[in-house]
Coordinates of C-alpha atoms in Angstrom, one line a residue:
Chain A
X1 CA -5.6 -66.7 42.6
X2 CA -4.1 -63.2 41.2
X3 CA -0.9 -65.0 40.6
X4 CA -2.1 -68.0 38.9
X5 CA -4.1 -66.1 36.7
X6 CA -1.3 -63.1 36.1
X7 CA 0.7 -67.0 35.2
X8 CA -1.5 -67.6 32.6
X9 CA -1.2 -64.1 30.6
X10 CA 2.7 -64.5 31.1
X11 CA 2.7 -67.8 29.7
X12 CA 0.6 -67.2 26.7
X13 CA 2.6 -64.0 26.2
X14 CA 5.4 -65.2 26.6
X15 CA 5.6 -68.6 24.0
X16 CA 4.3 -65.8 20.9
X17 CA 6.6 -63.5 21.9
X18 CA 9.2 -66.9 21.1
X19 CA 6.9 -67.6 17.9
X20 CA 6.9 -64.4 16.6
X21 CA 10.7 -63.9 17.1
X22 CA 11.3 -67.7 15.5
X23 CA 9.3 -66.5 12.3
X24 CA 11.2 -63.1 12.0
X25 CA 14.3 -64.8 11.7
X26 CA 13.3 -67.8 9.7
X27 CA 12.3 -65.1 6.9
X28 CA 15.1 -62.9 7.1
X29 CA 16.9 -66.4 7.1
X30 CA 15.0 -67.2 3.8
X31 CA 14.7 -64.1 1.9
X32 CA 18.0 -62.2 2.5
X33 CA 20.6 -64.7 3.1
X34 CA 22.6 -65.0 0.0
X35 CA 22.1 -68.9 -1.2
X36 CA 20.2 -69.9 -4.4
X37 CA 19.2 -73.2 -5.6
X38 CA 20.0 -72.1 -9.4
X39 CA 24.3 -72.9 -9.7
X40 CA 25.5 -74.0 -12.6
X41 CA 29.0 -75.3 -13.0
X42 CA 30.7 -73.7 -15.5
X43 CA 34.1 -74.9 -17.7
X44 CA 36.1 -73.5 -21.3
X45 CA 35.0 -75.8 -24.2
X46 CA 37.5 -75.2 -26.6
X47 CA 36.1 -76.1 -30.3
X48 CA 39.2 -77.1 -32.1
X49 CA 38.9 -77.2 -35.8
X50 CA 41.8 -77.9 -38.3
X51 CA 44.1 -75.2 -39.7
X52 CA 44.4 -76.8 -42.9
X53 CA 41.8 -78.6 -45.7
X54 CA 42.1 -82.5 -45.6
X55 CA 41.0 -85.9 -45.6
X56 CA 41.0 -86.9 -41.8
X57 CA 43.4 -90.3 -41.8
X58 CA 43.5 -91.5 -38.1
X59 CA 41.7 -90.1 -35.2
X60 CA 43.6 -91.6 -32.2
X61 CA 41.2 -90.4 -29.2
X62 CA 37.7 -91.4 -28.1
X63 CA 35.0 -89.7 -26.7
X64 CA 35.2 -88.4 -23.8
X65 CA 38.6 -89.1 -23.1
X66 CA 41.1 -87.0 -21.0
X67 CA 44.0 -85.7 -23.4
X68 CA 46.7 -83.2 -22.5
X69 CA 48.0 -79.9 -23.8
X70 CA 50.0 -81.3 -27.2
X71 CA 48.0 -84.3 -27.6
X72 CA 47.5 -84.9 -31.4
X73 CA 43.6 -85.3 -31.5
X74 CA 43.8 -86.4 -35.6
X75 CA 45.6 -86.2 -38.5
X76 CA 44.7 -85.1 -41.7
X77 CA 46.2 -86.2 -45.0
X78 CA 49.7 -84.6 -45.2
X79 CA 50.5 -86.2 -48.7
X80 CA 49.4 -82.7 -50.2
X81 CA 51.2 -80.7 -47.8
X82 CA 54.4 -82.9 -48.3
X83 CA 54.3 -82.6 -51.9
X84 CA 53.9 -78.6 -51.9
X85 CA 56.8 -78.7 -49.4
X86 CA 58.9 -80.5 -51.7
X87 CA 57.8 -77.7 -54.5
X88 CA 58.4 -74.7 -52.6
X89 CA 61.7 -76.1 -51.4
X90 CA 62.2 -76.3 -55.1
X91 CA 60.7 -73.3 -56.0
X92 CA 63.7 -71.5 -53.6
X93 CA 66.7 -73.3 -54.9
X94 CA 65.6 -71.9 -58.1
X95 CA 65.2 -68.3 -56.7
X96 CA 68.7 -68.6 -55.4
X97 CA 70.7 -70.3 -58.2
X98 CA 69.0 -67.0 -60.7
X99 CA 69.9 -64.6 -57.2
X100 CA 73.6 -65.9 -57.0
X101 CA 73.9 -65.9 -61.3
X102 CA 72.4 -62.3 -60.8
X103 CA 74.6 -61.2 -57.8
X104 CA 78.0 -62.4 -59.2
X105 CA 77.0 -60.5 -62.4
X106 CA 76.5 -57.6 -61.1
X107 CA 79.3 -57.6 -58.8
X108 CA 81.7 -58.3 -61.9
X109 CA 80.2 -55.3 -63.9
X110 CA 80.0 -53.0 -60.8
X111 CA 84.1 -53.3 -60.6
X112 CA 84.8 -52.8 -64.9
X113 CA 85.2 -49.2 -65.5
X114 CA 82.9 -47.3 -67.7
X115 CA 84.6 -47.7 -71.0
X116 CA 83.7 -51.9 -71.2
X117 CA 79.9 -51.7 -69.7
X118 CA 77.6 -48.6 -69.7
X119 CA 76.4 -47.2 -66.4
X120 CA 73.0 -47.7 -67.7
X121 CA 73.7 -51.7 -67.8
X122 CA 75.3 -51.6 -64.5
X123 CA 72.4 -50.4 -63.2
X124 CA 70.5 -52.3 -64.3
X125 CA 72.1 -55.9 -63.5
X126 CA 72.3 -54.4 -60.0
X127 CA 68.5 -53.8 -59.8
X128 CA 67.8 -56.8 -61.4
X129 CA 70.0 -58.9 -58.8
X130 CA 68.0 -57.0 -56.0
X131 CA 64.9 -58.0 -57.5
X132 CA 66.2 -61.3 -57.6
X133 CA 66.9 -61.3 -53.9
X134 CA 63.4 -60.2 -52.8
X135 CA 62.3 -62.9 -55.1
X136 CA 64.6 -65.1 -53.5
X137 CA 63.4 -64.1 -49.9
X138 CA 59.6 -64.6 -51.4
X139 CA 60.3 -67.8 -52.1
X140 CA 61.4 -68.6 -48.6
X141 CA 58.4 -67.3 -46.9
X142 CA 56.7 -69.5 -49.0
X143 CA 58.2 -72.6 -48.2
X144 CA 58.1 -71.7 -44.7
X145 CA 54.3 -71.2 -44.9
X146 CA 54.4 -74.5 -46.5
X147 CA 56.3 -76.1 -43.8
X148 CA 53.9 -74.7 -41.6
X149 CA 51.4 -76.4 -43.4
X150 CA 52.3 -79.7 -43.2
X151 CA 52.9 -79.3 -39.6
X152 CA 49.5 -78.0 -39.2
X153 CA 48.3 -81.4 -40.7
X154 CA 48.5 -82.6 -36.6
X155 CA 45.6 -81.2 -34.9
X156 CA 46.8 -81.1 -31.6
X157 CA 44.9 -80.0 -28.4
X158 CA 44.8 -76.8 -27.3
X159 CA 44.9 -77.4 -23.6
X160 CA 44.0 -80.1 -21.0
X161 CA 40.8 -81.4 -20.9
X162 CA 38.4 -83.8 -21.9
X163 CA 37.3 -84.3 -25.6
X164 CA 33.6 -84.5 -26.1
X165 CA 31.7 -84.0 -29.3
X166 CA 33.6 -86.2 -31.5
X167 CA 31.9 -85.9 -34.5
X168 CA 35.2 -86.8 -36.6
X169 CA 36.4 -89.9 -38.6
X170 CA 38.8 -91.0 -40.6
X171 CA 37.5 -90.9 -44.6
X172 CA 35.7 -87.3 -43.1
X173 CA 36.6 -84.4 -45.3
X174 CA 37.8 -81.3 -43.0
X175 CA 37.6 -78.0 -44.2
X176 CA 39.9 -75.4 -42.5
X177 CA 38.4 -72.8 -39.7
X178 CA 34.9 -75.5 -39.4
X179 CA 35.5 -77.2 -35.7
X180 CA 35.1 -81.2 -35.5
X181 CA 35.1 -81.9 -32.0
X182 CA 34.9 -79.8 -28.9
X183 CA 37.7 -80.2 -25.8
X184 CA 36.1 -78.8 -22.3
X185 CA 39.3 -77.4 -20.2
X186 CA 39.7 -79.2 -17.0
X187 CA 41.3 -76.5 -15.1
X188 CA 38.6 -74.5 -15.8
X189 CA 35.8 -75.7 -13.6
X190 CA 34.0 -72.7 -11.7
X191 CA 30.3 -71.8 -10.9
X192 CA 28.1 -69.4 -12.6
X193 CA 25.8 -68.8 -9.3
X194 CA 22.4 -67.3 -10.6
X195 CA 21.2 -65.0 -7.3
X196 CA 18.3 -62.9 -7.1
X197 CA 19.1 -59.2 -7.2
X198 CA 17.6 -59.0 -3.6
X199 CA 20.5 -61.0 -2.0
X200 CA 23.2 -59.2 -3.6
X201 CA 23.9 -56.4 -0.9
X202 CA 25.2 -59.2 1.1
X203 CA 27.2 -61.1 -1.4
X204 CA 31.1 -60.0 -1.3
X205 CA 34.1 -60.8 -3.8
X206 CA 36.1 -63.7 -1.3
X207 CA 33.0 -64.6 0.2
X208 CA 33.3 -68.3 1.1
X209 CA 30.9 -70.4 -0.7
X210 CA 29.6 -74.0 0.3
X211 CA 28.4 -76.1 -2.8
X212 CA 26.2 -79.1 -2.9
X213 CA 26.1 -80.4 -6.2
X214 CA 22.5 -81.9 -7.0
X215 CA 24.3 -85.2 -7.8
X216 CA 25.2 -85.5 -4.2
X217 CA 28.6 -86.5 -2.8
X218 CA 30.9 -84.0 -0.4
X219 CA 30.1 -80.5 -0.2
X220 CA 32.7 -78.5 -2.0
X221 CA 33.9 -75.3 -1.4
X222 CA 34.9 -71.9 -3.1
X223 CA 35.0 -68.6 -3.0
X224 CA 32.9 -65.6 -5.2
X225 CA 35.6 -64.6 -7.7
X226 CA 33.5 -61.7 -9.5
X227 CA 29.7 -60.3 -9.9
X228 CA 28.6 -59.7 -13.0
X229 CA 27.9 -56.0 -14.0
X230 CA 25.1 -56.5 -16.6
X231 CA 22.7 -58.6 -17.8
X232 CA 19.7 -57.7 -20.4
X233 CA 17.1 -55.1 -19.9
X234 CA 14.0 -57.3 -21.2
X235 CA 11.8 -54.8 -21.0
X236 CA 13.5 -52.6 -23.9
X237 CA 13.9 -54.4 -27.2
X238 CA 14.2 -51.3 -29.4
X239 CA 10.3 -52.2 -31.7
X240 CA 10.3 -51.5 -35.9
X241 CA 11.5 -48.2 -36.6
X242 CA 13.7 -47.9 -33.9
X243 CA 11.1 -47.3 -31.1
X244 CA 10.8 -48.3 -28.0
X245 CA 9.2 -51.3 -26.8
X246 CA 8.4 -51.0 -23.2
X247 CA 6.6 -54.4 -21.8
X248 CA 3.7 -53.1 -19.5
X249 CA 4.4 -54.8 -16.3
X250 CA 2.0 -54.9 -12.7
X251 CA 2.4 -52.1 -10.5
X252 CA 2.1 -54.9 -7.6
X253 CA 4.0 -57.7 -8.4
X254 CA 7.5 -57.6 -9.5
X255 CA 9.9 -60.7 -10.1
X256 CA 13.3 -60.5 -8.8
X257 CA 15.7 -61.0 -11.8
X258 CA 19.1 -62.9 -11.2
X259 CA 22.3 -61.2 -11.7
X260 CA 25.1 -64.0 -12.5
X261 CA 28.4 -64.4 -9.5
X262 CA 31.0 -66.4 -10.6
X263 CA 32.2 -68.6 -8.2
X264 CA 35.8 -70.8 -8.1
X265 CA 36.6 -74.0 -6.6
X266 CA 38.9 -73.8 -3.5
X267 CA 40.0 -77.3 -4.3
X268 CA 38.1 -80.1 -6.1
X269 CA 38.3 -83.5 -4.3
X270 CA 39.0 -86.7 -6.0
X271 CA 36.2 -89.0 -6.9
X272 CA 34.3 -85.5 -8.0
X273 CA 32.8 -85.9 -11.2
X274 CA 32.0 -82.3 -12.7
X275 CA 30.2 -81.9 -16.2
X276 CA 30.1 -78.2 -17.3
X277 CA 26.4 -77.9 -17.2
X278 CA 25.6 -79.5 -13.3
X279 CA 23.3 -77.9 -11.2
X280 CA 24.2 -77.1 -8.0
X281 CA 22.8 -75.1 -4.6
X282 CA 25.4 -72.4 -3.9
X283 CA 25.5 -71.2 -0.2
X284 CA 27.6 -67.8 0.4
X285 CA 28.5 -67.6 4.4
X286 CA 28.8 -63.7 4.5
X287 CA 32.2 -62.2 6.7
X288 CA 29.5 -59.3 8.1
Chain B
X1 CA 21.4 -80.6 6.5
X2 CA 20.6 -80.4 2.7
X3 CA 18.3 -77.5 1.8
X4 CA 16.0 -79.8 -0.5
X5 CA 14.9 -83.1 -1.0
X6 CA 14.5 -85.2 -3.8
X7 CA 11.5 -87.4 -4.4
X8 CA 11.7 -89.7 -7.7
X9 CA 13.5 -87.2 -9.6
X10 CA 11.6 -83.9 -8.2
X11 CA 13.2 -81.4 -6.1
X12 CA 11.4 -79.8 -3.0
X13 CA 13.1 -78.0 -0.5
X14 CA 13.0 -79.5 3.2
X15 CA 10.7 -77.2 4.3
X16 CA 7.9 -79.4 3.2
X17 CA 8.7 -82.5 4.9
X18 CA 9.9 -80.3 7.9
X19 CA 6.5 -78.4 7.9
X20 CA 4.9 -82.2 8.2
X21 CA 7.5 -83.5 10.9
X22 CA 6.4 -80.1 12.8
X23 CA 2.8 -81.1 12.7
X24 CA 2.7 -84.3 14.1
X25 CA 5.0 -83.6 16.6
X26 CA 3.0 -80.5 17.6
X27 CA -0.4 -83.1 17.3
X28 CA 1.7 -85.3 20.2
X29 CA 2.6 -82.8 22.2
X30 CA -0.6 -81.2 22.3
X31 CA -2.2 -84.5 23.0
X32 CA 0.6 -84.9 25.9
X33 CA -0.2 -81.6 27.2
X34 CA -4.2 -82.2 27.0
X35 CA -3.7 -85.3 28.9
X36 CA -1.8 -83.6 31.8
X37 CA -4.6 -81.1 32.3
X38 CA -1.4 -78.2 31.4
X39 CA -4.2 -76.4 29.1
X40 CA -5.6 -75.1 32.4
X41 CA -2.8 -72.8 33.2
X42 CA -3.0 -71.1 29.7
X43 CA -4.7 -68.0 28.8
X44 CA -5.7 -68.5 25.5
X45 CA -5.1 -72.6 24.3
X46 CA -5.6 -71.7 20.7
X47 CA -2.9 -68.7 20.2
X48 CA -0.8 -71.0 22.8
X49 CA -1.1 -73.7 20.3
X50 CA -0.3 -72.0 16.9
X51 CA 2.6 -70.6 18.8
X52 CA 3.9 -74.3 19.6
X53 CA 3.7 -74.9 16.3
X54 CA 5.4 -71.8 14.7
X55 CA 8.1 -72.1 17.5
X56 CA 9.1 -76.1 16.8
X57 CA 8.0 -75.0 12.5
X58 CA 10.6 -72.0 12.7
X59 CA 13.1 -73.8 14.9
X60 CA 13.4 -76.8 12.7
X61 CA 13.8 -74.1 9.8
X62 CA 16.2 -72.0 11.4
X63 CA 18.5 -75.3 12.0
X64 CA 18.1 -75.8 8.3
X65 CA 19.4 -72.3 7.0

C-alpha cells in the first residue's frame, strides 16, 4: 500500500517535471533562436536614363524582359548628333588647315635672319601658330565629345537583369540625366533579413541560413554575409530650435526593434522565381 | 515542417493549428486513460492532465523549431 501510493507521487512528479522541461525549451526555442518571419529579398535596380536629349525612335525591349550587359534598351534620335559630328569634324579641318598655314609661316620666318623680318614679327607668328595649335587641339576635343555624343544616342544596359518600369516610347521626348525605365540586376539577388535585436547574440557572419519563400517551392539556402551597424534612433528627431525630442516611452513594456542581416544565396535553383520585394521566413542554424 | 500556415491569404504560424491537434488528442487520450481506470494510480489527475497536454503541446512545438 506504501509503494502504490509512493507510485502515485512519482508519477505525477515525474510527467511535470517532463512538462515543465518541454515548455523551457519550446520558449528558449521561440524567443532566442535566430529566425524571423520578416525576410525580404533584396536585388540592384539600376534606373538607366539617357546621356543625351532626344526624341526616343525605337524601343526594342518589353517589359519585363531579360536583357544582358550591352543590350541597347532604345535609341534616341541621332540625326542631331550626326549633323554636329559632321560640324565639328568640320570645325577641325579648319583649325588645322589655319594651324599648318600658321606653322609653315612661322617656320619660314624663324630661319630668315634679322635684317628681312623683325624679331618682334617672328615672335609673334610663332605665338600665333601656337595659339593656333591649341585651337587646333580644341577643336578635336570637341569633335570627340561629339562623337561621344552620337554614340551615346544607344542607351544600352548597364548590366544583366530584367527591365521593369518601362515607361518609354517611341515619339517620347528624353531629357538627359531623367531615368525612363528601371533594370533590376539579376546577379544581385540577396536577403535583407529584418531580426529582432534579441536574437542577434546568436547570429554570426557565415552562419548558414534556410529560406522559405512565402510563395512556396524548395527551401533555399544561404549564408549571413553582413549585420548592419545602424539603424534610426526614433526616439530623437532633433524638435524646432534644435532641441531635443525625446518620445516618452513605458517603463514596462518595450518593443524589440529589428536590426537589418544581409543574407546571400548559396545557389538559386532553377524554376525559382525571385522579385526584389518577396517575403520570405529566414532560419539561421547557429555553429555554437 | 513550415513555421506558418496560410489560410485564404492570412498567415498564422503552426502553432495554432498544432495547439488544436494537441487538444484533441490530449481529449482521446484522456478519455482512453479514464476508460482504463489509469486515473487511479495518479496523485493529482488535474496537474497530471495539464502536464499531458503541455508535454504532447511542447513536443509537437519543439519538432516544429
Amino acid at each position: 500500500m506504501n509503494a502504490k501510493s509512493l507510485l502515485r507521487y512519482v508519477l505525477t512528479a515525474a510527467i511535470f517535471t517532463i512538462a515543465a522541461l518541454v515548455a523551457i525549451a519550446l520558449w528558449r526555442h521561440y524567443m532566442y533562436s535566430p529566425w524571423t518571419r520578416d525576410g525580404r529579398i533584396r536585388a540592384d535596380v539600376i534606373s538607366v536614363a539617357p546621356d543625351v536629349s532626344g526624341i526616343v525612335v525605337d524601343v526594342p525591349v518589353l517589359e519585363n524582359q531579360l536583357v544582358h550587359k550591352g543590350d541597347v534598351l532604345f535609341h534616341i534620335d541621332a540625326e542631331r548628333y550626326r549633323i554636329a559630328l559632321v560640324q565639328a569634324n568640320a570645325a577641325v579641318d579648319a583649325r588645322k588647315a589655319d594651324y599648318d598655314l600658321k606653322r609653315r609661316e612661322a617656320a619660314r620666318r624663324a630661319t630668315l635672319s634679322g635684317v628681312v623680318v623683325s624679331s618682334e614679327s617672328q615672335e609673334s607668328s610663332a605665338s600665333s601658330a601656337s595659339a593656333a595649335a591649341a585651337l587646333y587641339q580644341e577643336a578635336q576635343a570637341a569633335r570627340d565629345t561629339a562623337a561621344l555624343n552620337l554614340q551615346r544616342t544607344e542607351v544600352l544596359a548597364p548590366v544583366d537583369g530584367y527591365v521593369t518600369n518601362l515607361d518609354v516610347h517611341p515619339g517620347d521626348y528624353a531629357t538627359a540625366g531623367r531615368a525612363l525605365l528601371a533594370v533590376i540586376d539579376s546577379h544581385s539577388f540577396r536577403i535583407n533579413g529584418y531580426f529582432e535585436e534579441t536574437k542577434l547574440p546568436r547570429l554570426h557572419v557565415g552562419d548558414a541560413v534556410s529560406i522559405h519563400l512565402m510563395s512556396g517551392g524548395p527551401i533555399l539556402r544561404g549564408h549571413v554575409e553582413s549585420l548592419a551597424r545602424g539603424i534610426t534612433d526614433r526616439d530623437n528627431p532633433s524638435g524646432p530650435r534644435l532641441l531635443a525630442d525625446v518620445n516618452p516611452t513605458f517603463n514596462w513594456v518595450r518593443l524589440a526593434q529589428r536590426v537589418p542581416v544581409r543574407i546571400a544565396f548559396d545557389q538559386i535553383p532553377d524554376g525559382v522565381v525571385l522579385a526584389s520585394g518577396m517575403t520570405c521566413t529566414v532560419i539561421v542554424k547557429p555553429h555554437d | 515542417m513550415p513555421r506558418e500556415i496560410e489560410l485564404f491569404g492570412f498567415f498564422m504560424p503552426t502553432l495554432l493549428p498544432m495547439f488544436l491537434l494537441a487538444f484533441g488528442l490530449q481529449w482521446l487520450l484522456d478519455s482512453v486513460l479514464g476508460r482504463l481506470g489509469f486515473y487511479a494510480h495518479v496523485w493529482h489527475p488535474s496537474l497530471f492532465r495539464f502536464s499531458l497536454f503541455v508535454c504532447l503541446f511542447g513536443a509537437m512545438g519543439l519538432f516544429l523549431y
